Tab-separated table of C-alpha atoms and ligand atoms in Angstrom:
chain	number	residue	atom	x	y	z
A	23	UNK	CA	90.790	104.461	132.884
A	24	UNK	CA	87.711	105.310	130.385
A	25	UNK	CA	87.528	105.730	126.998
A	26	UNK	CA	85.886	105.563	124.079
A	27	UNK	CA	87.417	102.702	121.862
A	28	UNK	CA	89.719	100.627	123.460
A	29	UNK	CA	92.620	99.359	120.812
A	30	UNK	CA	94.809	96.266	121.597
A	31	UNK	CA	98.011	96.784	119.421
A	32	UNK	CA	100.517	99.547	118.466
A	33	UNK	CA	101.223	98.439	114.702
A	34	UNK	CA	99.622	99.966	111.855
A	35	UNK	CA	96.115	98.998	111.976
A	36	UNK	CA	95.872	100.185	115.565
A	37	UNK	CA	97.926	103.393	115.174
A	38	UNK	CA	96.440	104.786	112.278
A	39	UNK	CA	92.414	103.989	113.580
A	40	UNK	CA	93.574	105.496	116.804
A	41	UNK	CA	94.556	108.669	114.648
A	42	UNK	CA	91.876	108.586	112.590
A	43	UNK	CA	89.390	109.020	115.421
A	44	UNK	CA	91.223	111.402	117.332
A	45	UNK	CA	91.006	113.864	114.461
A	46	UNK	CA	87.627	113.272	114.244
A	47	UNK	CA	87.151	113.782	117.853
A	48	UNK	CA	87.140	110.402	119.583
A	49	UNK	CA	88.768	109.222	121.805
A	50	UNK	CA	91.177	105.739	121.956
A	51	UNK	CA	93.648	104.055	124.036
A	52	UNK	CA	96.252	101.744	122.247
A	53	UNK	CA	97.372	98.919	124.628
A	54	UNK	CA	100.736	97.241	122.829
A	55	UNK	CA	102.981	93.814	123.756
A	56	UNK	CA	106.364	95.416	122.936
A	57	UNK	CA	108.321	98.961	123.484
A	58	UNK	CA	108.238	101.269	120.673
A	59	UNK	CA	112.026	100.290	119.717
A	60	UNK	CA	110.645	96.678	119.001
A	61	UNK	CA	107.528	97.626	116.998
A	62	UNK	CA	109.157	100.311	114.992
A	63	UNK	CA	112.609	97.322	114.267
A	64	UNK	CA	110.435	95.531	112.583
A	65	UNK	CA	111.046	95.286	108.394
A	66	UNK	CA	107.638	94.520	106.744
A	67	UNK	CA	105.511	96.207	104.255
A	68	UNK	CA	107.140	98.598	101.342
A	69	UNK	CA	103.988	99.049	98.906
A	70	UNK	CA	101.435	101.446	99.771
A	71	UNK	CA	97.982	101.914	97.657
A	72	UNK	CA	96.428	105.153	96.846
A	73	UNK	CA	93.599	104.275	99.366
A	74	UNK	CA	96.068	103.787	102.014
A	75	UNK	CA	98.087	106.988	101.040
A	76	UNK	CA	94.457	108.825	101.368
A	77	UNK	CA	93.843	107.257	104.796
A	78	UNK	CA	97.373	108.266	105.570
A	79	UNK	CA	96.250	112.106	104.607
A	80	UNK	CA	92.788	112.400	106.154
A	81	UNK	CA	94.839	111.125	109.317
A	82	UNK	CA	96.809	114.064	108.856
A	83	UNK	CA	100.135	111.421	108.684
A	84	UNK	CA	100.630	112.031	105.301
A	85	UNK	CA	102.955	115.131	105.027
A	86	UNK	CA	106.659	112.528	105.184
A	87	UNK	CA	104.659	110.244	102.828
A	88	UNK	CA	104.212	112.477	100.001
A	89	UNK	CA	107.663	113.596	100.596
A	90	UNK	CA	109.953	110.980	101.287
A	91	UNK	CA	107.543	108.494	99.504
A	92	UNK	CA	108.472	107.100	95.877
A	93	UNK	CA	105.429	107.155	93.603
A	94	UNK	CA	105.729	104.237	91.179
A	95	UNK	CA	103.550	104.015	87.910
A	96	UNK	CA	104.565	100.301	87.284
A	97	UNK	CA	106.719	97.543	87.787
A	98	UNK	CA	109.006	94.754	85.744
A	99	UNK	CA	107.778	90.953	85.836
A	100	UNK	CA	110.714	88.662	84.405
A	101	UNK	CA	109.993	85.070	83.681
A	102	UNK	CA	113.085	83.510	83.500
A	103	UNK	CA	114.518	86.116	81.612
A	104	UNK	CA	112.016	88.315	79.484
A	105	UNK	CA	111.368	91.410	81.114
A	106	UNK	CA	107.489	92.760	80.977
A	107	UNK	CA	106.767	96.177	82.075
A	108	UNK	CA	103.055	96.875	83.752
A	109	UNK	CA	102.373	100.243	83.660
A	110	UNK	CA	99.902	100.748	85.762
A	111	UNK	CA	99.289	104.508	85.501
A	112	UNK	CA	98.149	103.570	82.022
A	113	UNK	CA	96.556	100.391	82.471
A	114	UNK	CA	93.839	101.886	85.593
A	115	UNK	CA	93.400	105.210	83.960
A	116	UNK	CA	96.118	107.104	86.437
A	117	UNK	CA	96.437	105.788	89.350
A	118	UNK	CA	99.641	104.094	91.171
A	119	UNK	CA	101.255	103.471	94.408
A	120	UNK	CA	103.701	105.073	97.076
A	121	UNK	CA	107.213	102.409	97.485
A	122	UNK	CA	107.265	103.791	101.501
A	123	UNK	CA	108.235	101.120	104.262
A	124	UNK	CA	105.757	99.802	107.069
A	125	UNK	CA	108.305	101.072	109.377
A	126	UNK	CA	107.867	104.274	108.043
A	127	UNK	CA	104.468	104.367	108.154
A	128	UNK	CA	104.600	103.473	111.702
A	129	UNK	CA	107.186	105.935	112.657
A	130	UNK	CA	104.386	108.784	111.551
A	131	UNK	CA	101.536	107.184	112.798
A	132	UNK	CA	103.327	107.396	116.046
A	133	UNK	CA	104.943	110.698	116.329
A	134	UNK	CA	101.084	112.387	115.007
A	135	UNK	CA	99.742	110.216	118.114
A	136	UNK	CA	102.818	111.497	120.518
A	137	UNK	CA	102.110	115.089	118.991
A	138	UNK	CA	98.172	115.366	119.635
A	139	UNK	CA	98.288	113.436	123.016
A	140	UNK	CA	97.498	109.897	122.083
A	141	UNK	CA	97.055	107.377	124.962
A	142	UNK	CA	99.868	104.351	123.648
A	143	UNK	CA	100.971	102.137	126.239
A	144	UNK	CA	103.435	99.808	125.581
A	145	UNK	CA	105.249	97.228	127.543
A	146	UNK	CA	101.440	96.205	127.929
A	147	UNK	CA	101.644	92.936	129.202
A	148	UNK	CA	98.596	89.761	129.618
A	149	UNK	CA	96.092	92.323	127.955
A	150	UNK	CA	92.702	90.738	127.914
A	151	UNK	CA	89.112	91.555	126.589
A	152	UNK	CA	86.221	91.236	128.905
A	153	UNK	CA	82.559	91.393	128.559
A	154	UNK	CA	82.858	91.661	124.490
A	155	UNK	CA	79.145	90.230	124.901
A	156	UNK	CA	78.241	93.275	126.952
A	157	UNK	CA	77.473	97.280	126.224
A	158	UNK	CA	80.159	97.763	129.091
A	159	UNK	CA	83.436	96.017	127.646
A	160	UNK	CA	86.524	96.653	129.157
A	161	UNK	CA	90.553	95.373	128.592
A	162	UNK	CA	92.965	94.859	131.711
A	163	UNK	CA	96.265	94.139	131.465
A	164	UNK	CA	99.778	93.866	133.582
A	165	UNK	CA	102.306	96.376	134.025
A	166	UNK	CA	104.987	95.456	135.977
A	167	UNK	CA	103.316	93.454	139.111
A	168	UNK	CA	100.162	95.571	138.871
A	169	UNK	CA	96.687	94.527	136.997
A	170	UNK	CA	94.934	98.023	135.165
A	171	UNK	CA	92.123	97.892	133.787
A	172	UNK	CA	90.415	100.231	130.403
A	173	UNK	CA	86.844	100.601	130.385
A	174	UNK	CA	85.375	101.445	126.330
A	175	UNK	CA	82.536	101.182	124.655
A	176	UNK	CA	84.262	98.587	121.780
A	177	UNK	CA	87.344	96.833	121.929
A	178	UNK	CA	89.374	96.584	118.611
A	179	UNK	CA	91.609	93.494	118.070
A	180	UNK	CA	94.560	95.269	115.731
A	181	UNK	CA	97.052	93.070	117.969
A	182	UNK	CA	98.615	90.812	114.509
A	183	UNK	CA	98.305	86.884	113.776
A	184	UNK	CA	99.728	86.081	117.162
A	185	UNK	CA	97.618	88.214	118.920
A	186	UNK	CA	95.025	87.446	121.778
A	187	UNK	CA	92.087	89.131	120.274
A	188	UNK	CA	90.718	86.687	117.659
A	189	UNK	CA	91.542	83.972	120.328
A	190	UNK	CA	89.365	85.470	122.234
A	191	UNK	CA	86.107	84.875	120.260
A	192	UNK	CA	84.592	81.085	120.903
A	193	UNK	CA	85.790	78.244	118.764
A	194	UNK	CA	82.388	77.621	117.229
A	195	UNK	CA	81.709	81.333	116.509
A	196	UNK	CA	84.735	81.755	114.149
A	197	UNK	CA	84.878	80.173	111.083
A	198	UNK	CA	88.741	80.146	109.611
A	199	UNK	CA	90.243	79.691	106.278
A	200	UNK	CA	94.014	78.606	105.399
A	201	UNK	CA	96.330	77.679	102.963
A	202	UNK	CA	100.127	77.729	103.842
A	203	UNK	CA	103.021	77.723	100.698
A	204	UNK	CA	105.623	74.999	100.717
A	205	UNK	CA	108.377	77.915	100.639
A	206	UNK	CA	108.806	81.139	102.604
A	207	UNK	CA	110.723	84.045	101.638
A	208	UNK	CA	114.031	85.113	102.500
A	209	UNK	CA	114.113	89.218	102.806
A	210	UNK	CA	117.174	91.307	102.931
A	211	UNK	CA	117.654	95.070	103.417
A	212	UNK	CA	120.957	96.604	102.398
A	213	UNK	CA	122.534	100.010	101.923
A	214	UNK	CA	123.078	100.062	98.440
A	215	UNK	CA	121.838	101.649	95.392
A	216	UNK	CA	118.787	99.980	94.197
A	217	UNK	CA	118.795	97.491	91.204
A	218	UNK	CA	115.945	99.450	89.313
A	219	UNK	CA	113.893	102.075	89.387
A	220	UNK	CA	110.485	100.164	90.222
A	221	UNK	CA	110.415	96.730	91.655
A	222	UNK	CA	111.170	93.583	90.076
A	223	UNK	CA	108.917	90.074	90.674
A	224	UNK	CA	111.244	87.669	88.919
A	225	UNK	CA	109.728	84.124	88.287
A	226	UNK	CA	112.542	81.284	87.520
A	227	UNK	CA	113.192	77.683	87.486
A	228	UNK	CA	115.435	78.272	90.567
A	229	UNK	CA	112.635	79.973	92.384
A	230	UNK	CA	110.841	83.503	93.277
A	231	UNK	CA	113.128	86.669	93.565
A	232	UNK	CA	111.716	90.413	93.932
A	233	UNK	CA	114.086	93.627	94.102
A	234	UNK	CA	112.393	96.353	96.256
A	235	UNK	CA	113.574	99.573	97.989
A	236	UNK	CA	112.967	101.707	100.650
A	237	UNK	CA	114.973	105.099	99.148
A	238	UNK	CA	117.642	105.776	96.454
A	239	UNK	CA	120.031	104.443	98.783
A	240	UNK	CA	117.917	101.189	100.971
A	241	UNK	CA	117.307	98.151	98.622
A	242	UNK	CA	114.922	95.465	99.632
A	243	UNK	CA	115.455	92.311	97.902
A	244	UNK	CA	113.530	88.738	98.328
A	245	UNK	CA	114.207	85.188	97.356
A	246	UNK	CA	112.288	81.860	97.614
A	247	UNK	CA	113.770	79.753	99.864
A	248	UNK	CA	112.327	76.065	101.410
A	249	UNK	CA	111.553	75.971	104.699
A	250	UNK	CA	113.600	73.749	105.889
A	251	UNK	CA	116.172	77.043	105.402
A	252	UNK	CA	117.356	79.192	108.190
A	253	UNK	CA	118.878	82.771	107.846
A	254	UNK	CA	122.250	81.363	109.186
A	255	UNK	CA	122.592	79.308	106.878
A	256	UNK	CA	122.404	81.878	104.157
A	257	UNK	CA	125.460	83.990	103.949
A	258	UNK	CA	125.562	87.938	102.141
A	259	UNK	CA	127.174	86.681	99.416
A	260	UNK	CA	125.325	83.105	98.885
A	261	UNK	CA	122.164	85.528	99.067
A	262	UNK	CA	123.587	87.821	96.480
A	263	UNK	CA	124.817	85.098	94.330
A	264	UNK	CA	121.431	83.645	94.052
A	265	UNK	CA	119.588	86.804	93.665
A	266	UNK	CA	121.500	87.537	90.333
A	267	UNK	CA	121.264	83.557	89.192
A	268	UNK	CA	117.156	84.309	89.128
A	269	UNK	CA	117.469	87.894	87.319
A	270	UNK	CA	117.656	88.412	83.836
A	271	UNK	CA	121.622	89.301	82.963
A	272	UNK	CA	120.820	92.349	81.816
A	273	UNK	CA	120.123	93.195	85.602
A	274	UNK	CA	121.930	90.736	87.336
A	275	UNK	CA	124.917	92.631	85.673
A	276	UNK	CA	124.151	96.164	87.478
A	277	UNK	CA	123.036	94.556	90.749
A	278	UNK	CA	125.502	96.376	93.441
A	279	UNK	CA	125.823	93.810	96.354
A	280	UNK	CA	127.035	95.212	100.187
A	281	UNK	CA	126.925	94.384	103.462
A	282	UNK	CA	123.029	93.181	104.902
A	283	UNK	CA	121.829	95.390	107.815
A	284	UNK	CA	118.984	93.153	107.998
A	285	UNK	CA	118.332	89.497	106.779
A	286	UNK	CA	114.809	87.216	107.631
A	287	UNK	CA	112.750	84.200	106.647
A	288	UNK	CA	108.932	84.968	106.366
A	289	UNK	CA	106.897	82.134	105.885
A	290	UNK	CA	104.015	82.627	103.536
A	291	UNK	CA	100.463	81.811	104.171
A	292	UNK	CA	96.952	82.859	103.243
A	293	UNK	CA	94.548	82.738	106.233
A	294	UNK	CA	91.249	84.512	106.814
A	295	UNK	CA	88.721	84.636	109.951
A	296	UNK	CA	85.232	85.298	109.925
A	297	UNK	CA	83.524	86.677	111.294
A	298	UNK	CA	85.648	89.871	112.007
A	299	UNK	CA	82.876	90.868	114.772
A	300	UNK	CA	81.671	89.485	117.952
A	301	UNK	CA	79.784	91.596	119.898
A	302	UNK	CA	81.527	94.756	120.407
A	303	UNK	CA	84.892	93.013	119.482
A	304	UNK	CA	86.225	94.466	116.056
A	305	UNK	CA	89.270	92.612	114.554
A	306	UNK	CA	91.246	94.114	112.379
A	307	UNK	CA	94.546	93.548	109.910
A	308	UNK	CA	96.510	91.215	110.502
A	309	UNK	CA	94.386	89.915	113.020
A	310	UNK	CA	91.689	88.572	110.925
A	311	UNK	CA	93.560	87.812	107.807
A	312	UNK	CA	97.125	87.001	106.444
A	313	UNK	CA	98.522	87.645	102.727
A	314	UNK	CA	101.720	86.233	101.117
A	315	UNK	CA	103.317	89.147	100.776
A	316	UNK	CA	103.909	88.209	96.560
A	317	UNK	CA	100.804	91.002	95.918
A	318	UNK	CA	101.978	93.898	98.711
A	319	UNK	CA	98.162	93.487	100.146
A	320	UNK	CA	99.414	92.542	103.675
A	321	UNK	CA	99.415	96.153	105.296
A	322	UNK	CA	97.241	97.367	102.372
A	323	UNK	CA	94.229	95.033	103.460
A	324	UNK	CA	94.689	96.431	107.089
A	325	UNK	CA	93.855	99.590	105.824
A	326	UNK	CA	90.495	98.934	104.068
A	327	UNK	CA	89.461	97.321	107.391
A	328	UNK	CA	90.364	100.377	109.062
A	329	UNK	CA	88.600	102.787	107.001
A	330	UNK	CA	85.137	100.652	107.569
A	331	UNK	CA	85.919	100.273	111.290
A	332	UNK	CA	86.497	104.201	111.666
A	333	UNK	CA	83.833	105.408	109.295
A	334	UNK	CA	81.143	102.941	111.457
A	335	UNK	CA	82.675	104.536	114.558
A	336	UNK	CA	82.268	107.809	113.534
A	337	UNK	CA	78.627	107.361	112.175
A	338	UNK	CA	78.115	105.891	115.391
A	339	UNK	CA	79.337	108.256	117.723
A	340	UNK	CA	78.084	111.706	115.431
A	341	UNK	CA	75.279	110.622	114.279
A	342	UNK	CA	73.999	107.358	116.981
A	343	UNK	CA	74.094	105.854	113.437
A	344	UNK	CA	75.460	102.068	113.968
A	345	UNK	CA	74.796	100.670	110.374
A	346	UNK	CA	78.185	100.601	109.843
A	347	UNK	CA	79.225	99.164	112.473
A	348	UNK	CA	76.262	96.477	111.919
A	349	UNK	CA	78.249	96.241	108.060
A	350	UNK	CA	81.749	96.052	109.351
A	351	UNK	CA	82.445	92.684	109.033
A	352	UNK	CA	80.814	91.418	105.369
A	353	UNK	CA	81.944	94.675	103.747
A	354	UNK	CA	85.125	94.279	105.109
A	355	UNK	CA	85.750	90.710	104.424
A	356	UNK	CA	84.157	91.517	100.740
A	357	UNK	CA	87.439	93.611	100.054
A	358	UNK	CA	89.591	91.527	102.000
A	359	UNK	CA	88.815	88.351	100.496
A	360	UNK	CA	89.811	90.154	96.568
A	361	UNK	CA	93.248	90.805	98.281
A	362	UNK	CA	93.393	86.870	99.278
A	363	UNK	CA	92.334	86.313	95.606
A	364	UNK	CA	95.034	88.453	94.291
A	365	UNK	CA	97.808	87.496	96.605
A	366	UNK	CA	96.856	83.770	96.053
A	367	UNK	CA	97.195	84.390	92.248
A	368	UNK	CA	100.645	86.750	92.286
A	369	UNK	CA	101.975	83.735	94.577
A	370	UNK	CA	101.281	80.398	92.271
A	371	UNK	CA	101.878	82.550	89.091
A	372	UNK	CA	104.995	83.406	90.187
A	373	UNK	CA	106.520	80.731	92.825
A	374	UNK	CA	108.538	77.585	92.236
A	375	UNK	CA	106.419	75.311	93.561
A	376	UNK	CA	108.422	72.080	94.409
A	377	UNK	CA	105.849	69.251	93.884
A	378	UNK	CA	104.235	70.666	91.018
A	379	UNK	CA	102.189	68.620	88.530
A	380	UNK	CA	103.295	68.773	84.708
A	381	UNK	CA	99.720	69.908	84.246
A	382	UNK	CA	99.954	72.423	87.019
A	383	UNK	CA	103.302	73.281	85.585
A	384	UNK	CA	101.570	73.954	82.245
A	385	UNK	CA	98.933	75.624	83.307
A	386	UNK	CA	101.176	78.380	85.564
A	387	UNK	CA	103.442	78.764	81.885
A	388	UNK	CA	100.056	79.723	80.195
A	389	UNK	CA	98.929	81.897	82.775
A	390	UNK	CA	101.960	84.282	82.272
A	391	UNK	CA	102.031	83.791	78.923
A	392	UNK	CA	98.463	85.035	78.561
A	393	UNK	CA	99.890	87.868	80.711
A	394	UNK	CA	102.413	88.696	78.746
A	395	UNK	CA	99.823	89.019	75.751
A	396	UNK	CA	96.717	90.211	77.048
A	397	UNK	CA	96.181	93.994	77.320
A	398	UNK	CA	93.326	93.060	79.531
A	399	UNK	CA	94.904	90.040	81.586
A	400	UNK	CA	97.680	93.228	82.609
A	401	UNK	CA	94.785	95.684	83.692
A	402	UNK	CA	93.216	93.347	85.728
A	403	UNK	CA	96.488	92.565	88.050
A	404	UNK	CA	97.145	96.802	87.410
A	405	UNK	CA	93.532	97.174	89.074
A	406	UNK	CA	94.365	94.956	91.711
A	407	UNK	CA	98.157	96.116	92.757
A	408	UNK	CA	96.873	100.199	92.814
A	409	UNK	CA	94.667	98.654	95.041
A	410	UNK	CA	91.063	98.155	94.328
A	411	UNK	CA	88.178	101.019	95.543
A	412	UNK	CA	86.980	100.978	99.113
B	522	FAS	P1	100.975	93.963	113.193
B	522	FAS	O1	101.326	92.530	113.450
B	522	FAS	O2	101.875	94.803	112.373
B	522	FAS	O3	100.814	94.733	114.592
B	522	FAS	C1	100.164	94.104	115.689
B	522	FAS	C2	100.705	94.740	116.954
B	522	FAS	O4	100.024	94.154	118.059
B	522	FAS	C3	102.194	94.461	117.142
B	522	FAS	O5	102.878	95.657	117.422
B	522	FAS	C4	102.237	93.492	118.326
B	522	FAS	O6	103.368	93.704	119.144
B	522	FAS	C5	100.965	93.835	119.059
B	522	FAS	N1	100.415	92.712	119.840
B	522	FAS	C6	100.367	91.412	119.474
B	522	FAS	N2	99.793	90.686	120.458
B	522	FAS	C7	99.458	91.563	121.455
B	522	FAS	C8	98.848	91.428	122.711
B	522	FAS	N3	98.438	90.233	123.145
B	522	FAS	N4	98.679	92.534	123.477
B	522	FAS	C9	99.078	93.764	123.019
B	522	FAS	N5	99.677	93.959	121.825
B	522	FAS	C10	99.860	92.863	121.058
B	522	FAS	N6	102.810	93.104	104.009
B	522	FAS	C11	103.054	93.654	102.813
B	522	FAS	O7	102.156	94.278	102.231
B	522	FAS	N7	104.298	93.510	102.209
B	522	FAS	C12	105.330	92.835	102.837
B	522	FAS	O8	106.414	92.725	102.303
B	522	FAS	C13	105.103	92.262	104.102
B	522	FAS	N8	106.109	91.598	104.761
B	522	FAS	C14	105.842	91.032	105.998
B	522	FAS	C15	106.845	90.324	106.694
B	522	FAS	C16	106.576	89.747	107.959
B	522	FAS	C17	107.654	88.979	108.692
B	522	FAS	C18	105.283	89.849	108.507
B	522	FAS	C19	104.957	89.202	109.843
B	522	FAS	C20	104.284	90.547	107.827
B	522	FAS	C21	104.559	91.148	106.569
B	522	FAS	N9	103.591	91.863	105.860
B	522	FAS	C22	103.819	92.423	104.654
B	522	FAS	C23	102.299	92.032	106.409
B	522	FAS	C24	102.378	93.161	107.414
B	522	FAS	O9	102.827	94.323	106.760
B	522	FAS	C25	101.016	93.301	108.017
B	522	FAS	O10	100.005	93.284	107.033
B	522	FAS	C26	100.900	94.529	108.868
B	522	FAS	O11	101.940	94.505	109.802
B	522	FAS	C27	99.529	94.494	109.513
B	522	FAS	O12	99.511	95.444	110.503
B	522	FAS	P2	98.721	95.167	111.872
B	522	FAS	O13	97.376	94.623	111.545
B	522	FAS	O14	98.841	96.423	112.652
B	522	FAS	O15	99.488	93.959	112.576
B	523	PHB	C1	108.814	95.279	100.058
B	523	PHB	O1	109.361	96.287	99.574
B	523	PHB	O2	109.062	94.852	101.212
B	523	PHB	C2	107.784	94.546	99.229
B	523	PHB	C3	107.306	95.127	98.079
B	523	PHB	C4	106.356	94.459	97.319
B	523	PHB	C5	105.897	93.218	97.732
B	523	PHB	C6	106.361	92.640	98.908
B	523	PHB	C7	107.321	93.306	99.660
B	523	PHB	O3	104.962	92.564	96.984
């Protein structure tokens, strides 16, 4: 098979460049691990930025977005008790986000691809780059007993942390950065009225909580947990009994508890690869960079990469221009790296952190109490959560 850009992953990086390029008259092949059941059971991301809404649009995905999609002009932080309210339509001069689930996302991304005759083929097994060195790359990979092969012009690595595309640049070409939490977080998703209108990040002596939502009636909620802990050993109601202990009463109070229709451990980390180019390798999302998911950048900072990757594809292919392709990489990681920033900083302002310093303790009090007083301490995290200009 030929084509254009070859794509290994079906999540949302890979989806929505493969969209993006077929509406602007390019053409793709996704090669993904899983079926399409798997990829689209999967509970992730629930905060989109206005950039990522846009890139939604111009991919013509956006119709179910702007529908079903809950536009939020701020959210509550509580620290151990006081509620503050950023209002971040205020604080960055209008703009805000869209509270619509990854899975959602993913759902669209899909059915545009099924609807203009995308190439997705999943249950994609052993895929493998070749020649990323050359002008004649090309991925094979297994289906059932028999080896296929894609030939493209670039290869795109949107195949996730655990995927085979950034392994497959040379040790001593990547450089890698990491720093992994003492604590992961303990998501459940449950068919109940949410807790509040707009999310809560609750900081407390007991640990991290956040109460999210995927509609009027499909909460989201988050604690801190160690991780030593495993979801069996947490059950609905020990979940729902800490949730309210870290919440101030006033909410705690309303907080309707049910059933759990889905319940995981996430462990949190902060990792970034660079370069996120080698040859005509592109890597992108997830598979360059991880967020703790305290600042909603995770998904968020796949789509920046992807609207550099597809704008230096399309340059390239209208207009045999191939500086943007050439600027991938540093303008890429230039955004992405403000999203590490920003997650870094949501995480240790808000997270118990068990082995703590006094100082360190100290210094994380004073840091949301300058929040808490500082007009322009709030716009700066407003600037960063609406998500900050490609
Ligand atoms: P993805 O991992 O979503 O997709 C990669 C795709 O490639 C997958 O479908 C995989 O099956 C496929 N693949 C992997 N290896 C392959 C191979 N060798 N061959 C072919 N296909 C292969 N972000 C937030 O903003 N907020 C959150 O609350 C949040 N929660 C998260 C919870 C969890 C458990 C995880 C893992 C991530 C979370 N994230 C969150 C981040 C998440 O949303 C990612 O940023 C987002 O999924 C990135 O999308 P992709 O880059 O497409 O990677
Ligand atoms: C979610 O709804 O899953 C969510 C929202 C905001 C975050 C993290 C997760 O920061």
């Amino acid at each position: 098979m030929k084509t254009q850009v070859g794509i290994i992953g079906g999540g949302p990086s890979g989806l929505l460049l493969s969209q993006l390029l077929h509406v602007n008259g390019i053409d793709s092949v996704i090669l993904e691990r899983q079926s399409r059941d798997y990829v689209l059971g999967r509970i992730r991301a629930g905060v989109l930025e206005h950039g990522f809404a846009r890139l939604m649009r111009e991919a013509q995905c956006g119709e179910r977005m702007d529908r079903e999609g809950q536009i939020h002009e701020g959210f509550e932080i509580s620290d151990n008790g006081a509620l503050l309210h950023v209002n971040l339509k205020e604080l960055t001069g209008g703009n805000t986000v869209i509270v619509y689930g990854q899975t959602e996302v993913t759902r669209d991304l899909y059915e545009a691809r099924d609807r203009m005759g995308g190439v997705i083929i999943h249950d994609a097994s052993d895929v493998k780059p070749h020649g990323i060195l050359t002008e004649t790359p090309y991925l094979t990979y297994r289906k059932g007993s028999e080896i296929l092969r894609v030939d493209c012009d670039f290869i795109v690595g949107a195949d996730g942390f655990h995927g085979v595309s950034r392994k497959s640049v040379p040790g001593e070409a990547l450089r890698e950065f990491e720093r992994v939490y003492p604590f992961g977080w303990l998501g459940m998703l449950s068919r109940t009225e949410p807790v509040s209108p707009e999310l809560i990040y609750a900081k407390h002596e007991r640990g991290f909580a956040l109460c999210s939502l995927r509609s009027q009636v499909l909460s989201r909620y988050y604690i801190q947990v160690p991780l030593s802990d495993t979801v069996d050993g947490w059950s609905d109601e020990a979940f729902w009994g800490e949730l309210k202990r870290r919440l101030p009463a006033e909410i705690a109070a309303k907080l309707i508890t049910g059933p759990s229709i889905e319940k995981s451990i996430a462990p949190l980390r902060s990792y970034v690869a660079e370069p996120m180019r080698y040859g005509n390798l592109f890597l992108a999302g997830d598979a360059a960079h991880i967020v703790p998911p305290t600042g909603a950048r995770g998904l968020n900072s796949a789509g920046s990469d992807i609207y550099y990757l597809f704008n230096g594809l399309r340059d390239y292919y209208r207009n045999d221009d191939d500086r943007g392709l050439e600027a991938y990489s540093e303008r890429a990681l230039a955004r992405v790296w403000k999203a590490q920033r920003f997650s870094w900083w949501m995480t240790s302002l808000l997270h118990t952190f068990p082995d703590s310093e006094p100082y360190a303790k100290r210094l994380q009090d004073t840091e949301m109490s300058h929040l808490f007083s500082s007009r322009n301490a709030l716009a700066s995290l407003a600037e960063n959560y609406v998500g900050l200009e490609y």
